[in-house]
Amino acid sequence: MACDCRSENPVRLGEWVEVRVSRTGRLASLEVEDDPPQEILAPGAFTQLSLPLNLYLGGAPSTDMYSPKMKTTASFVGCIQTVILNRREIGILAEALGGVNVGNCGHACEARPCGDAECRPLRDRFTCRCRPGMPHPCPAPDDNAILDSSLMKPNGGTHYERSVPSFSGSESYLHYNDADTMKRIISYRVDVNMRFRASSSSGLLLWSGRQADPQEQRDENDDFLALGLDRGYLTLAYNLGSGEAVLRYNLTRLDDDLWHRVRAVRNEQWASLVVDSGTGVSASSPGQLRQLNTDTGLYVGGAPDIVRTTGGRYTKGIVGCISDLVLDSDFSVALSSPGQATNTHSCIP
């Protein structure tokens, strides 16, 4: 099985470029930056790769190892910052079996700007990340900020950029009740796209529901929408007033303290979940009602008096960080300026 897939535009020299390559059976896809993916279907009936050789990065010991169908035999000249294979980041130097004529590319992380935290290169910039076993937030130059190499002053001083929020799991949350946010929650349809990492196996990520009078028994069919982790797996639950639907994504555990992106979509009674661009799962709520009507606003990362607020569905919030929250594909929730923030800290992503 052999095929040739080329990018739509030439790669820009001297700039960082993100490339995503995937293959499913005979179908291969190549994405370069934000260009449309280029796809090609290999001929024949075989759908499995047989690769007896090791993985070589940047070149190979001999050009005789290359397929004769390759258009070039030249080795790569440049820098490779990150390699993620099947969703696992490869330690380019730590896991290499050997190397020849490999030099240091040069990056701000070489100056150890993160102190005891891990410096994570992001193209020309970097962020600081807690090492395994360190609490959130871990020691940083400023508890309310992360270093951003693109903001360094010429004289050697440093500006700071506000960090993404981290949550402790106990009475730790952000709250939004503004019209722009809520009109995207209270509707016939909602599209949630968020990026987070969690070290807790269970915890609430998002909640919007109905106010409950402490003296009255909660109506089991009160409208609500909840997204969170249950024993390491993502769960979406919602009730539109005529019965509860629960959708669980059992394909990927998310309590590994690594960054994951999830998308939860509800279109009237139907809903779907996708984790890290994987296979989607879907479900539908019972009854005839199709609109979500809540009045608590949107809670992120947890909620006050969480057992009562969620009707016992959750006992704690998430322990970890949330760096992106986009509603309806175009509205980015300002995580750095919520209407109400309680016991949140700055995450070292």
mmCIF file of N, CA and C in Angstrom, residues 11-134:
data_model
loop_
_atom_site.group_PDB
_atom_site.id
_atom_site.type_symbol
_atom_site.label_atom_id
_atom_site.label_comp_id
_atom_site.label_asym_id
_atom_site.label_seq_id
_atom_site.Cartn_x
_atom_site.Cartn_y
_atom_site.Cartn_z
ATOM 1 N N VAL A 11 5.081 24.954 2.643
ATOM 2 C CA VAL A 11 5.348 25.220 4.050
ATOM 3 C C VAL A 11 6.190 26.485 4.172
ATOM 4 N N ARG A 12 5.824 27.354 5.104
ATOM 5 C CA ARG A 12 6.573 28.597 5.308
ATOM 6 C C ARG A 12 7.904 28.296 5.988
ATOM 7 N N LEU A 13 8.997 28.746 5.398
ATOM 8 C CA LEU A 13 10.325 28.499 5.966
ATOM 9 C C LEU A 13 10.597 29.462 7.117
ATOM 10 N N GLY A 14 11.336 28.980 8.088
ATOM 11 C CA GLY A 14 11.736 29.824 9.208
ATOM 12 C C GLY A 14 10.650 30.073 10.228
ATOM 13 N N GLU A 15 9.497 29.389 10.116
ATOM 14 C CA GLU A 15 8.408 29.547 11.073
ATOM 15 C C GLU A 15 7.990 28.176 11.602
ATOM 16 N N TRP A 16 7.458 28.166 12.827
ATOM 17 C CA TRP A 16 6.936 26.924 13.373
ATOM 18 C C TRP A 16 5.683 26.513 12.613
ATOM 19 N N VAL A 17 5.573 25.234 12.318
ATOM 20 C CA VAL A 17 4.445 24.697 11.560
ATOM 21 C C VAL A 17 3.906 23.470 12.278
ATOM 22 N N GLU A 18 2.594 23.415 12.457
ATOM 23 C CA GLU A 18 1.959 22.239 13.055
ATOM 24 C C GLU A 18 1.391 21.358 11.949
ATOM 25 N N VAL A 19 1.750 20.099 11.977
ATOM 26 C CA VAL A 19 1.329 19.133 10.967
ATOM 27 C C VAL A 19 0.615 17.979 11.660
ATOM 28 N N ARG A 20 -0.538 17.597 11.158
ATOM 29 C CA ARG A 20 -1.298 16.476 11.712
ATOM 30 C C ARG A 20 -1.512 15.429 10.615
ATOM 31 N N VAL A 21 -1.087 14.223 10.879
ATOM 32 C CA VAL A 21 -1.196 13.118 9.923
ATOM 33 C C VAL A 21 -2.009 12.005 10.569
ATOM 34 N N SER A 22 -2.977 11.480 9.849
ATOM 35 C CA SER A 22 -3.762 10.372 10.374
ATOM 36 C C SER A 22 -4.056 9.385 9.254
ATOM 37 N N ARG A 23 -4.296 8.142 9.655
ATOM 38 C CA ARG A 23 -4.648 7.109 8.679
ATOM 39 C C ARG A 23 -5.684 6.193 9.282
ATOM 40 N N THR A 24 -6.754 5.955 8.556
ATOM 41 C CA THR A 24 -7.780 4.996 8.950
ATOM 42 C C THR A 24 -7.983 4.039 7.792
ATOM 43 N N GLY A 25 -7.530 2.813 7.967
ATOM 44 C CA GLY A 25 -7.603 1.866 6.857
ATOM 45 C C GLY A 25 -6.764 2.351 5.692
ATOM 46 N N ARG A 26 -7.398 2.496 4.541
ATOM 47 C CA ARG A 26 -6.684 2.962 3.343
ATOM 48 C C ARG A 26 -6.755 4.477 3.166
ATOM 49 N N LEU A 27 -7.508 5.164 4.037
ATOM 50 C CA LEU A 27 -7.676 6.615 3.916
ATOM 51 C C LEU A 27 -6.652 7.344 4.781
ATOM 52 N N ALA A 28 -5.862 8.213 4.142
ATOM 53 C CA ALA A 28 -4.866 9.012 4.851
ATOM 54 C C ALA A 28 -5.240 10.485 4.755
ATOM 55 N N SER A 29 -4.912 11.235 5.814
ATOM 56 C CA SER A 29 -5.231 12.657 5.862
ATOM 57 C C SER A 29 -4.014 13.438 6.316
ATOM 58 N N LEU A 30 -3.790 14.581 5.687
ATOM 59 C CA LEU A 30 -2.675 15.471 6.027
ATOM 60 C C LEU A 30 -3.231 16.867 6.251
ATOM 61 N N GLU A 31 -2.966 17.432 7.438
ATOM 62 C CA GLU A 31 -3.389 18.795 7.763
ATOM 63 C C GLU A 31 -2.162 19.611 8.142
ATOM 64 N N VAL A 32 -2.014 20.771 7.540
ATOM 65 C CA VAL A 32 -0.922 21.684 7.838
ATOM 66 C C VAL A 32 -1.510 22.995 8.334
ATOM 67 N N GLU A 33 -1.213 23.325 9.592
ATOM 68 C CA GLU A 33 -1.780 24.511 10.215
ATOM 69 C C GLU A 33 -3.302 24.506 10.069
ATOM 70 N N ASP A 34 -3.868 25.609 9.556
ATOM 71 C CA ASP A 34 -5.323 25.704 9.423
ATOM 72 C C ASP A 34 -5.804 25.434 8.007
ATOM 73 N N ASP A 35 -4.925 24.931 7.149
ATOM 74 C CA ASP A 35 -5.349 24.612 5.788
ATOM 75 C C ASP A 35 -6.320 23.430 5.809
ATOM 76 N N PRO A 36 -7.201 23.351 4.813
ATOM 77 C CA PRO A 36 -8.110 22.205 4.744
ATOM 78 C C PRO A 36 -7.327 20.902 4.649
ATOM 79 N N PRO A 37 -7.817 19.839 5.276
ATOM 80 C CA PRO A 37 -7.106 18.557 5.210
ATOM 81 C C PRO A 37 -7.067 18.018 3.793
ATOM 82 N N GLN A 38 -5.929 17.434 3.439
ATOM 83 C CA GLN A 38 -5.770 16.778 2.148
ATOM 84 C C GLN A 38 -5.878 15.272 2.377
ATOM 85 N N GLU A 39 -6.760 14.626 1.658
ATOM 86 C CA GLU A 39 -7.002 13.206 1.862
ATOM 87 C C GLU A 39 -6.718 12.421 0.591
ATOM 88 N N ILE A 40 -6.310 11.171 0.790
ATOM 89 C CA ILE A 40 -6.044 10.302 -0.355
ATOM 90 C C ILE A 40 -6.355 8.869 0.067
ATOM 91 N N LEU A 41 -6.840 8.100 -0.871
ATOM 92 C CA LEU A 41 -7.200 6.707 -0.618
ATOM 93 C C LEU A 41 -6.203 5.802 -1.321
ATOM 94 N N ALA A 42 -5.532 4.943 -0.536
ATOM 95 C CA ALA A 42 -4.543 4.045 -1.115
ATOM 96 C C ALA A 42 -5.243 2.960 -1.932
ATOM 97 N N PRO A 43 -4.630 2.540 -3.014
ATOM 98 C CA PRO A 43 -5.239 1.482 -3.828
ATOM 99 C C PRO A 43 -5.119 0.120 -3.150
ATOM 100 N N GLY A 44 -5.836 -0.842 -3.683
ATOM 101 C CA GLY A 44 -5.745 -2.205 -3.174
ATOM 102 C C GLY A 44 -6.719 -2.479 -2.051
ATOM 103 N N ALA A 45 -6.564 -3.633 -1.439
ATOM 104 C CA ALA A 45 -7.501 -4.074 -0.404
ATOM 105 C C ALA A 45 -6.881 -4.112 0.987
ATOM 106 N N PHE A 46 -5.551 -3.948 1.098
ATOM 107 C CA PHE A 46 -4.903 -4.043 2.404
ATOM 108 C C PHE A 46 -5.161 -2.782 3.226
ATOM 109 N N THR A 47 -5.411 -2.960 4.513
ATOM 110 C CA THR A 47 -5.741 -1.824 5.388
ATOM 111 C C THR A 47 -4.806 -1.712 6.584
ATOM 112 N N GLN A 48 -3.800 -2.569 6.684
ATOM 113 C CA GLN A 48 -2.922 -2.562 7.848
ATOM 114 C C GLN A 48 -1.483 -2.323 7.433
ATOM 115 N N LEU A 49 -0.772 -1.499 8.255
ATOM 116 C CA LEU A 49 0.640 -1.235 8.001
ATOM 117 C C LEU A 49 1.506 -2.291 8.687
ATOM 118 N N SER A 50 2.531 -2.744 7.993
ATOM 119 C CA SER A 50 3.537 -3.614 8.589
ATOM 120 C C SER A 50 4.859 -2.870 8.567
ATOM 121 N N LEU A 51 5.349 -2.485 9.758
ATOM 122 C CA LEU A 51 6.529 -1.619 9.853
ATOM 123 C C LEU A 51 7.574 -2.282 10.750
ATOM 124 N N PRO A 52 8.463 -3.092 10.182
ATOM 125 C CA PRO A 52 9.443 -3.810 11.002
ATOM 126 C C PRO A 52 10.580 -2.926 11.511
ATOM 127 N N LEU A 53 10.826 -1.773 10.885
ATOM 128 C CA LEU A 53 11.952 -0.927 11.286
ATOM 129 C C LEU A 53 11.553 0.000 12.432
ATOM 130 N N ASN A 54 12.561 0.571 13.088
ATOM 131 C CA ASN A 54 12.321 1.567 14.126
ATOM 132 C C ASN A 54 11.788 2.857 13.505
ATOM 133 N N LEU A 55 11.317 3.744 14.370
ATOM 134 C CA LEU A 55 10.877 5.062 13.922
ATOM 135 C C LEU A 55 12.077 6.000 13.893
ATOM 136 N N TYR A 56 12.319 6.609 12.745
ATOM 137 C CA TYR A 56 13.409 7.576 12.594
ATOM 138 C C TYR A 56 12.804 8.970 12.443
ATOM 139 N N LEU A 57 13.438 9.935 13.075
ATOM 140 C CA LEU A 57 12.953 11.308 13.075
ATOM 141 C C LEU A 57 14.010 12.217 12.464
ATOM 142 N N GLY A 58 13.657 12.929 11.425
ATOM 143 C CA GLY A 58 14.565 13.883 10.808
ATOM 144 C C GLY A 58 15.437 13.311 9.713
ATOM 145 N N GLY A 59 15.558 12.002 9.638
ATOM 146 C CA GLY A 59 16.388 11.362 8.627
ATOM 147 C C GLY A 59 16.514 9.889 8.951
ATOM 148 N N ALA A 60 17.488 9.219 8.356
ATOM 149 C CA ALA A 60 17.721 7.793 8.588
ATOM 150 C C ALA A 60 19.187 7.488 8.339
ATOM 151 N N PRO A 61 19.695 6.373 8.876
ATOM 152 C CA PRO A 61 21.117 6.040 8.692
ATOM 153 C C PRO A 61 21.520 5.902 7.233
ATOM 154 N N SER A 62 20.614 5.474 6.384
ATOM 155 C CA SER A 62 20.937 5.289 4.969
ATOM 156 C C SER A 62 19.708 5.574 4.125
ATOM 157 N N THR A 63 19.917 6.201 2.986
ATOM 158 C CA THR A 63 18.796 6.467 2.082
ATOM 159 C C THR A 63 18.267 5.178 1.460
ATOM 160 N N ASP A 64 19.026 4.100 1.579
ATOM 161 C CA ASP A 64 18.541 2.820 1.063
ATOM 162 C C ASP A 64 17.314 2.342 1.834
ATOM 163 N N MET A 65 17.118 2.891 3.030
ATOM 164 C CA MET A 65 15.973 2.491 3.843
ATOM 165 C C MET A 65 14.678 3.130 3.355
ATOM 166 N N TYR A 66 14.793 4.210 2.562
ATOM 167 C CA TYR A 66 13.607 4.922 2.114
ATOM 168 C C TYR A 66 12.873 4.125 1.039
ATOM 169 N N SER A 67 11.587 4.344 0.982
ATOM 170 C CA SER A 67 10.798 3.751 -0.101
ATOM 171 C C SER A 67 11.207 4.379 -1.426
ATOM 172 N N PRO A 68 11.304 3.588 -2.476
ATOM 173 C CA PRO A 68 11.640 4.165 -3.791
ATOM 174 C C PRO A 68 10.576 5.128 -4.305
ATOM 175 N N LYS A 69 9.413 5.120 -3.697
ATOM 176 C CA LYS A 69 8.344 6.017 -4.120
ATOM 177 C C LYS A 69 8.470 7.406 -3.530
ATOM 178 N N MET A 70 9.411 7.596 -2.583
ATOM 179 C CA MET A 70 9.595 8.923 -1.997
ATOM 180 C C MET A 70 10.146 9.885 -3.027
ATOM 181 N N LYS A 71 9.677 11.138 -2.955
ATOM 182 C CA LYS A 71 10.099 12.141 -3.940
ATOM 183 C C LYS A 71 11.466 12.724 -3.624
ATOM 184 N N THR A 72 11.946 12.538 -2.387
ATOM 185 C CA THR A 72 13.242 13.082 -1.998
ATOM 186 C C THR A 72 13.940 12.117 -1.053
ATOM 187 N N THR A 73 15.250 12.176 -1.015
ATOM 188 C CA THR A 73 16.031 11.375 -0.072
ATOM 189 C C THR A 73 16.818 12.262 0.878
ATOM 190 N N ALA A 74 16.599 13.581 0.807
ATOM 191 C CA ALA A 74 17.327 14.520 1.665
ATOM 192 C C ALA A 74 16.812 14.439 3.089
ATOM 193 N N SER A 75 17.696 14.583 4.052
ATOM 194 C CA SER A 75 17.288 14.625 5.452
ATOM 195 C C SER A 75 16.703 15.993 5.777
ATOM 196 N N PHE A 76 15.949 16.043 6.858
ATOM 197 C CA PHE A 76 15.297 17.286 7.282
ATOM 198 C C PHE A 76 16.326 18.243 7.876
ATOM 199 N N VAL A 77 16.208 19.517 7.535
ATOM 200 C CA VAL A 77 17.046 20.565 8.113
ATOM 201 C C VAL A 77 16.122 21.532 8.839
ATOM 202 N N GLY A 78 16.220 21.592 10.140
ATOM 203 C CA GLY A 78 15.339 22.456 10.905
ATOM 204 C C GLY A 78 15.166 21.942 12.320
ATOM 205 N N CYS A 79 14.075 22.313 12.945
ATOM 206 C CA CYS A 79 13.826 21.975 14.349
ATOM 207 C C CYS A 79 12.502 21.233 14.470
ATOM 208 N N ILE A 80 12.482 20.250 15.350
ATOM 209 C CA ILE A 80 11.253 19.532 15.675
ATOM 210 C C ILE A 80 11.023 19.707 17.165
ATOM 211 N N GLN A 81 9.916 20.325 17.504
ATOM 212 C CA GLN A 81 9.669 20.680 18.895
ATOM 213 C C GLN A 81 8.877 19.615 19.651
ATOM 214 N N THR A 82 7.830 19.093 19.034
ATOM 215 C CA THR A 82 6.939 18.151 19.713
ATOM 216 C C THR A 82 6.479 17.076 18.731
ATOM 217 N N VAL A 83 6.426 15.843 19.196
ATOM 218 C CA VAL A 83 5.866 14.743 18.411
ATOM 219 C C VAL A 83 4.836 14.027 19.274
ATOM 220 N N ILE A 84 3.606 13.961 18.791
ATOM 221 C CA ILE A 84 2.534 13.258 19.491
ATOM 222 C C ILE A 84 2.081 12.120 18.597
ATOM 223 N N LEU A 85 2.233 10.901 19.092
ATOM 224 C CA LEU A 85 1.908 9.709 18.320
ATOM 225 C C LEU A 85 0.774 8.966 19.011
ATOM 226 N N ASN A 86 -0.334 8.821 18.305
ATOM 227 C CA ASN A 86 -1.516 8.165 18.899
ATOM 228 C C ASN A 86 -1.869 8.770 20.248
ATOM 229 N N ARG A 87 -1.852 10.106 20.298
ATOM 230 C CA ARG A 87 -2.247 10.902 21.465
ATOM 231 C C ARG A 87 -1.256 10.840 22.613
ATOM 232 N N ARG A 88 -0.087 10.253 22.402
ATOM 233 C CA ARG A 88 0.942 10.232 23.444
ATOM 234 C C ARG A 88 2.141 11.038 22.988
ATOM 235 N N GLU A 89 2.568 11.979 23.824
ATOM 236 C CA GLU A 89 3.723 12.794 23.471
ATOM 237 C C GLU A 89 5.001 11.970 23.619
ATOM 238 N N ILE A 90 5.809 11.984 22.577
ATOM 239 C CA ILE A 90 7.061 11.233 22.561
ATOM 240 C C ILE A 90 8.179 12.094 23.145
ATOM 241 N N GLY A 91 8.942 11.523 24.048
ATOM 242 C CA GLY A 91 10.113 12.237 24.546
ATOM 243 C C GLY A 91 11.218 12.183 23.497
ATOM 244 N N ILE A 92 11.350 13.254 22.721
ATOM 245 C CA ILE A 92 12.225 13.223 21.545
ATOM 246 C C ILE A 92 13.651 12.831 21.922
ATOM 247 N N LEU A 93 14.183 13.396 22.975
ATOM 248 C CA LEU A 93 15.544 13.049 23.402
ATOM 249 C C LEU A 93 15.539 11.931 24.444
ATOM 250 N N ALA A 94 14.590 11.991 25.380
ATOM 251 C CA ALA A 94 14.585 11.019 26.475
ATOM 252 C C ALA A 94 14.314 9.601 25.987
ATOM 253 N N GLU A 95 13.533 9.443 24.932
ATOM 254 C CA GLU A 95 13.159 8.110 24.475
ATOM 255 C C GLU A 95 13.944 7.665 23.245
ATOM 256 N N ALA A 96 14.829 8.509 22.735
ATOM 257 C CA ALA A 96 15.567 8.151 21.529
ATOM 258 C C ALA A 96 16.568 7.036 21.812
ATOM 259 N N LEU A 97 16.651 6.081 20.899
ATOM 260 C CA LEU A 97 17.635 5.010 21.023
ATOM 261 C C LEU A 97 19.029 5.475 20.641
ATOM 262 N N GLY A 98 19.105 6.544 19.882
ATOM 263 C CA GLY A 98 20.388 7.101 19.457
ATOM 264 C C GLY A 98 20.149 8.252 18.505
ATOM 265 N N GLY A 99 21.209 8.907 18.092
ATOM 266 C CA GLY A 99 21.092 10.031 17.176
ATOM 267 C C GLY A 99 22.440 10.409 16.603
ATOM 268 N N VAL A 100 22.398 11.047 15.447
ATOM 269 C CA VAL A 100 23.623 11.473 14.775
ATOM 270 C C VAL A 100 23.448 12.912 14.294
ATOM 271 N N ASN A 101 24.426 13.763 14.609
ATOM 272 C CA ASN A 101 24.442 15.153 14.148
ATOM 273 C C ASN A 101 23.161 15.906 14.520
ATOM 274 N N VAL A 102 22.731 15.712 15.764
ATOM 275 C CA VAL A 102 21.549 16.410 16.265
ATOM 276 C C VAL A 102 22.012 17.492 17.232
ATOM 277 N N GLY A 103 21.606 18.729 16.987
ATOM 278 C CA GLY A 103 22.006 19.836 17.836
ATOM 279 C C GLY A 103 20.824 20.432 18.574
ATOM 280 N N ASN A 104 21.128 21.406 19.429
ATOM 281 C CA ASN A 104 20.081 22.099 20.165
ATOM 282 C C ASN A 104 19.548 23.237 19.321
ATOM 283 N N CYS A 105 18.224 23.322 19.231
ATOM 284 C CA CYS A 105 17.624 24.319 18.355
ATOM 285 C C CYS A 105 17.623 25.712 18.963
ATOM 286 N N GLY A 106 17.684 25.799 20.266
ATOM 287 C CA GLY A 106 17.653 27.109 20.898
ATOM 288 C C GLY A 106 16.231 27.541 21.207
ATOM 289 N N HIS A 107 15.939 27.778 22.497
ATOM 290 C CA HIS A 107 14.594 28.169 22.902
ATOM 291 C C HIS A 107 14.694 28.822 24.270
ATOM 292 N N ALA A 108 13.699 29.637 24.600
ATOM 293 C CA ALA A 108 13.712 30.339 25.888
ATOM 294 C C ALA A 108 13.705 29.374 27.063
ATOM 295 N N CYS A 109 13.210 28.147 26.893
ATOM 296 C CA CYS A 109 13.177 27.174 27.991
ATOM 297 C C CYS A 109 14.578 26.814 28.474
ATOM 298 N N GLU A 110 15.586 27.017 27.628
ATOM 299 C CA GLU A 110 16.948 26.680 28.033
ATOM 300 C C GLU A 110 17.400 27.484 29.252
ATOM 301 N N ALA A 111 16.812 28.664 29.456
ATOM 302 C CA ALA A 111 17.176 29.518 30.585
ATOM 303 C C ALA A 111 16.448 29.126 31.870
ATOM 304 N N ARG A 112 15.672 28.042 31.840
ATOM 305 C CA ARG A 112 14.906 27.544 32.986
ATOM 306 C C ARG A 112 14.074 28.656 33.624
ATOM 307 N N PRO A 113 13.205 29.295 32.844
ATOM 308 C CA PRO A 113 12.418 30.403 33.383
ATOM 309 C C PRO A 113 11.315 29.959 34.340
ATOM 310 N N CYS A 114 11.023 28.659 34.415
ATOM 311 C CA CYS A 114 9.908 28.187 35.241
ATOM 312 C C CYS A 114 10.344 27.729 36.621
ATOM 313 N N GLY A 115 11.613 27.826 36.929
ATOM 314 C CA GLY A 115 12.077 27.382 38.236
ATOM 315 C C GLY A 115 11.907 25.881 38.398
ATOM 316 N N ASP A 116 11.166 25.460 39.446
ATOM 317 C CA ASP A 116 10.970 24.038 39.717
ATOM 318 C C ASP A 116 9.914 23.411 38.820
ATOM 319 N N ALA A 117 9.132 24.224 38.132
ATOM 320 C CA ALA A 117 8.117 23.682 37.227
ATOM 321 C C ALA A 117 8.750 23.324 35.887
ATOM 322 N N GLU A 118 8.016 22.561 35.095
ATOM 323 C CA GLU A 118 8.508 22.138 33.783
ATOM 324 C C GLU A 118 8.216 23.209 32.737
ATOM 325 N N CYS A 119 9.217 23.579 31.963
ATOM 326 C CA CYS A 119 9.037 24.549 30.881
ATOM 327 C C CYS A 119 8.563 23.795 29.638
ATOM 328 N N ARG A 120 7.408 24.179 29.107
ATOM 329 C CA ARG A 120 6.816 23.502 27.958
ATOM 330 C C ARG A 120 6.873 24.440 26.754
ATOM 331 N N PRO A 121 7.696 24.129 25.743
ATOM 332 C CA PRO A 121 7.759 25.010 24.575
ATOM 333 C C PRO A 121 6.478 24.965 23.772
ATOM 334 N N LEU A 122 6.028 26.122 23.332
ATOM 335 C CA LEU A 122 4.866 26.253 22.455
ATOM 336 C C LEU A 122 5.255 27.181 21.311
ATOM 337 N N ARG A 123 5.831 26.588 20.258
ATOM 338 C CA ARG A 123 6.380 27.378 19.152
ATOM 339 C C ARG A 123 7.448 28.310 19.716
ATOM 340 N N ASP A 124 7.308 29.621 19.507
ATOM 341 C CA ASP A 124 8.305 30.558 20.021
ATOM 342 C C ASP A 124 8.068 30.902 21.490
ATOM 343 N N ARG A 125 6.918 30.491 22.011
ATOM 344 C CA ARG A 125 6.566 30.826 23.379
ATOM 345 C C ARG A 125 6.777 29.614 24.283
ATOM 346 N N PHE A 126 6.350 29.748 25.542
ATOM 347 C CA PHE A 126 6.398 28.607 26.443
ATOM 348 C C PHE A 126 5.403 28.826 27.564
ATOM 349 N N THR A 127 5.049 27.750 28.228
ATOM 350 C CA THR A 127 4.293 27.825 29.466
ATOM 351 C C THR A 127 5.005 26.958 30.496
ATOM 352 N N CYS A 128 4.639 27.138 31.755
ATOM 353 C CA CYS A 128 5.223 26.370 32.837
ATOM 354 C C CYS A 128 4.193 25.379 33.349
ATOM 355 N N ARG A 129 4.591 24.128 33.557
ATOM 356 C CA ARG A 129 3.663 23.088 33.980
ATOM 357 C C ARG A 129 4.169 22.404 35.243
ATOM 358 N N CYS A 130 3.233 22.138 36.153
ATOM 359 C CA CYS A 130 3.595 21.413 37.370
ATOM 360 C C CYS A 130 4.146 20.039 37.019
ATOM 361 N N ARG A 131 5.175 19.624 37.710
ATOM 362 C CA ARG A 131 5.679 18.270 37.518
ATOM 363 C C ARG A 131 4.761 17.277 38.235
ATOM 364 N N PRO A 132 4.748 16.007 37.809
ATOM 365 C CA PRO A 132 3.876 15.005 38.436
ATOM 366 C C PRO A 132 4.059 14.962 39.944
ATOM 367 N N GLY A 133 2.943 14.948 40.643
ATOM 368 C CA GLY A 133 2.978 14.892 42.099
ATOM 369 C C GLY A 133 2.949 16.243 42.772
ATOM 370 N N MET A 134 3.171 17.318 42.006
ATOM 371 C CA MET A 134 3.124 18.650 42.602
ATOM 372 C C MET A 134 1.685 19.139 42.599
#
